[in-house]
Amino acid sequence: MSTNSCSFKDRCVSILCCKFCKQVLSSRGMKAVLLADTEIDLFSTDIPPTNGNIVGYHVIVPCTSCLLSCNNGHFWMFHSQAVYGINRLDSTGVNVLLWGNLPEIEESTDEDVLDISAEECIR
């Protein structure tokens, strides 16, 4: 992730769901924009999604220009026409979880990240 004066620690963590099948794709999502065209809204995550639908793409080898720009270090990108996000709550269940407070990937468990009701994901 680029560190040239940009920070994503105050951004909200989103639970990303497929608009087609309503399945949770990731509990570590973030609203994003396409670096090459900031008018295009996306969602992104730092771990592979858990769905077979084609809802985005995976950046395998980012170009130097993108790596040097202000980026969040996420390489799984989702089209906003195919995915929607729900703000993830912190452990108190009251406040929105921010990226700066998100546990490292190794510390997360499936129970922690997918603890939302089906109705919440479908809404």
C-alpha atoms as an extended CHARMM CRD file, in Angstrom:
* protein
*
       123  EXT
         1         1  MET       CA              0.0000000000        0.0000000000        0.0000000000  PROA      1               0.0000000000
         2         2  SER       CA              1.1920000000        3.4450000000       -0.8100000000  PROA      2               0.0000000000
         3         3  THR       CA              2.0440000000        5.6280000000        2.1680000000  PROA      3               0.0000000000
         4         4  ASN       CA              2.6020000000        8.9510000000        0.4150000000  PROA      4               0.0000000000
         5         5  SER       CA              0.4040000000       11.0560000000        2.7370000000  PROA      5               0.0000000000
         6         6  CYS       CA             -2.7980000000        9.1000000000        2.2700000000  PROA      6               0.0000000000
         7         7  SER       CA             -4.4260000000        6.9810000000        4.9230000000  PROA      7               0.0000000000
         8         8  PHE       CA             -7.4000000000        4.6860000000        4.8970000000  PROA      8               0.0000000000
         9         9  LYS       CA             -7.5750000000        4.0500000000        8.6550000000  PROA      9               0.0000000000
        10        10  ASP       CA            -10.6220000000        6.3210000000        9.0580000000  PROA      10              0.0000000000
        11        11  ARG       CA            -12.6020000000        4.6340000000        6.2720000000  PROA      11              0.0000000000
        12        12  CYS       CA            -15.5830000000        2.4320000000        7.1340000000  PROA      12              0.0000000000
        13        13  VAL       CA            -15.2930000000       -1.3300000000        6.7710000000  PROA      13              0.0000000000
        14        14  SER       CA            -18.0910000000       -2.7940000000        4.6420000000  PROA      14              0.0000000000
        15        15  ILE       CA            -19.5880000000       -6.2340000000        4.3800000000  PROA      15              0.0000000000
        16        16  LEU       CA            -19.8150000000       -6.8370000000        0.6450000000  PROA      16              0.0000000000
        17        17  CYS       CA            -22.7550000000       -8.8100000000       -0.7710000000  PROA      17              0.0000000000
        18        18  CYS       CA            -23.4960000000      -10.0210000000       -4.2980000000  PROA      18              0.0000000000
        19        19  LYS       CA            -26.5240000000       -8.2070000000       -5.7640000000  PROA      19              0.0000000000
        20        20  PHE       CA            -27.4820000000      -11.3600000000       -7.6810000000  PROA      20              0.0000000000
        21        21  CYS       CA            -27.4180000000      -14.1540000000       -5.0900000000  PROA      21              0.0000000000
        22        22  LYS       CA            -27.2010000000      -12.0150000000       -1.8850000000  PROA      22              0.0000000000
        23        23  GLN       CA            -24.2210000000      -14.0890000000       -0.6590000000  PROA      23              0.0000000000
        24        24  VAL       CA            -21.6110000000      -12.3560000000        1.4980000000  PROA      24              0.0000000000
        25        25  LEU       CA            -18.4340000000      -11.9490000000       -0.5610000000  PROA      25              0.0000000000
        26        26  SER       CA            -16.2020000000      -10.3230000000        2.0280000000  PROA      26              0.0000000000
        27        27  SER       CA            -16.4160000000       -8.8070000000        5.4670000000  PROA      27              0.0000000000
        28        28  ARG       CA            -13.3320000000       -6.6770000000        4.7910000000  PROA      28              0.0000000000
        29        29  GLY       CA            -14.6670000000       -4.4210000000        2.0450000000  PROA      29              0.0000000000
        30        30  MET       CA            -14.1060000000       -0.7480000000        1.3580000000  PROA      30              0.0000000000
        31        31  LYS       CA            -15.7110000000        1.7820000000       -0.9790000000  PROA      31              0.0000000000
        32        32  ALA       CA            -13.1540000000        2.6430000000       -3.6270000000  PROA      32              0.0000000000
        33        33  VAL       CA            -12.6980000000        4.2500000000       -7.0190000000  PROA      33              0.0000000000
        34        34  LEU       CA            -10.8840000000        3.1190000000      -10.1170000000  PROA      34              0.0000000000
        35        35  LEU       CA             -7.4240000000        4.6940000000       -9.9530000000  PROA      35              0.0000000000
        36        36  ALA       CA             -7.3590000000        5.2740000000      -13.7110000000  PROA      36              0.0000000000
        37        37  ASP       CA            -10.7880000000        6.9770000000      -13.6520000000  PROA      37              0.0000000000
        38        38  THR       CA            -11.8980000000        8.2440000000      -10.2450000000  PROA      38              0.0000000000
        39        39  GLU       CA            -15.4510000000        8.7650000000      -11.5570000000  PROA      39              0.0000000000
        40        40  ILE       CA            -15.9630000000        4.9770000000      -11.4860000000  PROA      40              0.0000000000
        41        41  ASP       CA            -17.1240000000        3.6650000000       -8.1080000000  PROA      41              0.0000000000
        42        42  LEU       CA            -15.9390000000        0.2630000000       -6.9480000000  PROA      42              0.0000000000
        43        43  PHE       CA            -15.6310000000       -1.7890000000       -3.8080000000  PROA      43              0.0000000000
        44        44  SER       CA            -12.3970000000       -3.5220000000       -2.8630000000  PROA      44              0.0000000000
        45        45  THR       CA            -11.0200000000       -6.0180000000       -0.3690000000  PROA      45              0.0000000000
        46        46  ASP       CA             -7.6610000000       -7.3590000000        0.6980000000  PROA      46              0.0000000000
        47        47  ILE       CA             -8.6780000000      -11.0460000000        0.7120000000  PROA      47              0.0000000000
        48        48  PRO       CA            -10.2110000000      -13.2900000000       -1.9780000000  PROA      48              0.0000000000
        49        49  PRO       CA            -14.0370000000      -13.2710000000       -2.1200000000  PROA      49              0.0000000000
        50        50  THR       CA            -16.1200000000      -16.3150000000       -1.2320000000  PROA      50              0.0000000000
        51        51  ASN       CA            -18.4160000000      -16.3760000000       -4.2790000000  PROA      51              0.0000000000
        52        52  GLY       CA            -18.3230000000      -17.9340000000       -7.7340000000  PROA      52              0.0000000000
        53        53  ASN       CA            -20.2250000000      -15.1690000000       -9.5180000000  PROA      53              0.0000000000
        54        54  ILE       CA            -18.2500000000      -12.7840000000      -11.7050000000  PROA      54              0.0000000000
        55        55  VAL       CA            -18.7020000000       -9.5090000000       -9.8530000000  PROA      55              0.0000000000
        56        56  GLY       CA            -15.3130000000       -7.9010000000      -10.3800000000  PROA      56              0.0000000000
        57        57  TYR       CA            -11.6760000000       -8.6860000000      -10.9880000000  PROA      57              0.0000000000
        58        58  HSD       CA             -8.3910000000       -9.5080000000       -9.2870000000  PROA      58              0.0000000000
        59        59  VAL       CA             -5.3170000000       -7.3950000000       -9.9370000000  PROA      59              0.0000000000
        60        60  ILE       CA             -2.4850000000       -9.9020000000      -10.2840000000  PROA      60              0.0000000000
        61        61  VAL       CA              0.3830000000       -7.5660000000      -11.1510000000  PROA      61              0.0000000000
        62        62  PRO       CA             -0.3390000000       -3.8920000000      -10.4520000000  PROA      62              0.0000000000
        63        63  CYS       CA              1.5150000000       -1.3540000000      -12.5400000000  PROA      63              0.0000000000
        64        64  THR       CA              4.1290000000        0.8790000000      -10.9420000000  PROA      64              0.0000000000
        65        65  SER       CA              1.9880000000        3.9740000000      -11.4790000000  PROA      65              0.0000000000
        66        66  CYS       CA             -0.8990000000        2.4730000000       -9.4770000000  PROA      66              0.0000000000
        67        67  LEU       CA              1.3990000000        1.2350000000       -6.7230000000  PROA      67              0.0000000000
        68        68  LEU       CA              2.9360000000        4.6890000000       -6.3650000000  PROA      68              0.0000000000
        69        69  SER       CA             -0.4430000000        6.4540000000       -6.2750000000  PROA      69              0.0000000000
        70        70  CYS       CA             -2.6000000000        6.7620000000       -3.1790000000  PROA      70              0.0000000000
        71        71  ASN       CA             -4.0520000000        3.2540000000       -2.9740000000  PROA      71              0.0000000000
        72        72  ASN       CA             -5.4590000000        0.9890000000       -0.2840000000  PROA      72              0.0000000000
        73        73  GLY       CA             -3.4130000000       -2.0690000000       -1.2330000000  PROA      73              0.0000000000
        74        74  HSD       CA             -6.4960000000       -4.0870000000       -2.1550000000  PROA      74              0.0000000000
        75        75  PHE       CA             -6.2300000000       -6.3140000000       -5.2130000000  PROA      75              0.0000000000
        76        76  TRP       CA             -9.7710000000       -7.7210000000       -5.3840000000  PROA      76              0.0000000000
        77        77  MET       CA            -12.0350000000       -5.1670000000       -7.0200000000  PROA      77              0.0000000000
        78        78  PHE       CA            -15.8270000000       -5.3420000000       -7.3340000000  PROA      78              0.0000000000
        79        79  HSD       CA            -18.1360000000       -3.4910000000       -9.7250000000  PROA      79              0.0000000000
        80        80  SER       CA            -20.7110000000       -1.3930000000       -7.8530000000  PROA      80              0.0000000000
        81        81  GLN       CA            -23.3650000000       -2.6510000000      -10.3050000000  PROA      81              0.0000000000
        82        82  ALA       CA            -22.8260000000       -6.2070000000       -9.0090000000  PROA      82              0.0000000000
        83        83  VAL       CA            -22.0050000000       -5.6860000000       -5.3160000000  PROA      83              0.0000000000
        84        84  TYR       CA            -23.3890000000       -3.6240000000       -2.4690000000  PROA      84              0.0000000000
        85        85  GLY       CA            -21.8790000000       -2.8350000000        0.9080000000  PROA      85              0.0000000000
        86        86  ILE       CA            -23.2600000000       -2.7520000000        4.4330000000  PROA      86              0.0000000000
        87        87  ASN       CA            -21.3230000000       -0.8620000000        7.0880000000  PROA      87              0.0000000000
        88        88  ARG       CA            -19.7510000000       -3.3740000000        9.4610000000  PROA      88              0.0000000000
        89        89  LEU       CA            -20.1260000000       -2.7010000000       13.1880000000  PROA      89              0.0000000000
        90        90  ASP       CA            -17.3730000000       -2.9950000000       15.7810000000  PROA      90              0.0000000000
        91        91  SER       CA            -17.3990000000       -5.5430000000       18.6120000000  PROA      91              0.0000000000
        92        92  THR       CA            -19.8220000000       -3.3920000000       20.6410000000  PROA      92              0.0000000000
        93        93  GLY       CA            -22.4030000000       -3.6690000000       17.8710000000  PROA      93              0.0000000000
        94        94  VAL       CA            -23.0040000000        0.0760000000       18.0940000000  PROA      94              0.0000000000
        95        95  ASN       CA            -20.2430000000        1.8950000000       16.1900000000  PROA      95              0.0000000000
        96        96  VAL       CA            -19.1860000000        1.5060000000       12.5940000000  PROA      96              0.0000000000
        97        97  LEU       CA            -15.8970000000       -0.4090000000       12.3390000000  PROA      97              0.0000000000
        98        98  LEU       CA            -13.0540000000        1.6120000000       10.8420000000  PROA      98              0.0000000000
        99        99  TRP       CA            -10.0880000000        0.1640000000        8.9320000000  PROA      99              0.0000000000
       100       100  GLY       CA             -7.6930000000        1.4700000000       11.5660000000  PROA      100             0.0000000000
       101       101  ASN       CA             -9.4340000000       -0.7480000000       14.1450000000  PROA      101             0.0000000000
       102       102  LEU       CA             -9.8430000000       -3.8290000000       11.9490000000  PROA      102             0.0000000000
       103       103  PRO       CA             -7.9510000000       -6.9190000000       13.1710000000  PROA      103             0.0000000000
       104       104  GLU       CA             -5.2180000000       -8.2930000000       10.9370000000  PROA      104             0.0000000000
       105       105  ILE       CA             -6.3890000000      -10.9470000000        8.4690000000  PROA      105             0.0000000000
       106       106  GLU       CA             -4.8550000000      -13.7530000000       10.5520000000  PROA      106             0.0000000000
       107       107  GLU       CA             -6.7630000000      -12.6050000000       13.6430000000  PROA      107             0.0000000000
       108       108  SER       CA            -10.1710000000      -12.6330000000       11.9510000000  PROA      108             0.0000000000
       109       109  THR       CA            -12.3850000000      -15.6820000000       12.1620000000  PROA      109             0.0000000000
       110       110  ASP       CA            -15.3540000000      -16.6660000000       10.0590000000  PROA      110             0.0000000000
       111       111  GLU       CA            -17.6400000000      -16.3010000000       13.0830000000  PROA      111             0.0000000000
       112       112  ASP       CA            -16.4860000000      -12.7260000000       13.6480000000  PROA      112             0.0000000000
       113       113  VAL       CA            -16.7940000000      -11.5560000000       10.0890000000  PROA      113             0.0000000000
       114       114  LEU       CA            -19.9590000000      -13.2720000000        8.9260000000  PROA      114             0.0000000000
       115       115  ASP       CA            -22.0810000000      -12.6280000000       12.0050000000  PROA      115             0.0000000000
       116       116  ILE       CA            -24.8850000000      -10.8260000000       10.1890000000  PROA      116             0.0000000000
       117       117  SER       CA            -28.4350000000      -11.9380000000        9.5900000000  PROA      117             0.0000000000
       118       118  ALA       CA            -29.6810000000      -12.9270000000        6.1560000000  PROA      118             0.0000000000
       119       119  GLU       CA            -32.2010000000      -10.0700000000        6.3180000000  PROA      119             0.0000000000
       120       120  GLU       CA            -29.3900000000       -7.5490000000        6.8670000000  PROA      120             0.0000000000
       121       121  CYS       CA            -27.4960000000       -8.7470000000        3.8140000000  PROA      121             0.0000000000
       122       122  ILE       CA            -30.6080000000       -8.8250000000        1.6330000000  PROA      122             0.0000000000
       123       123  ARG       CA            -31.8840000000       -5.3560000000        2.5190000000  PROA      123             0.0000000000
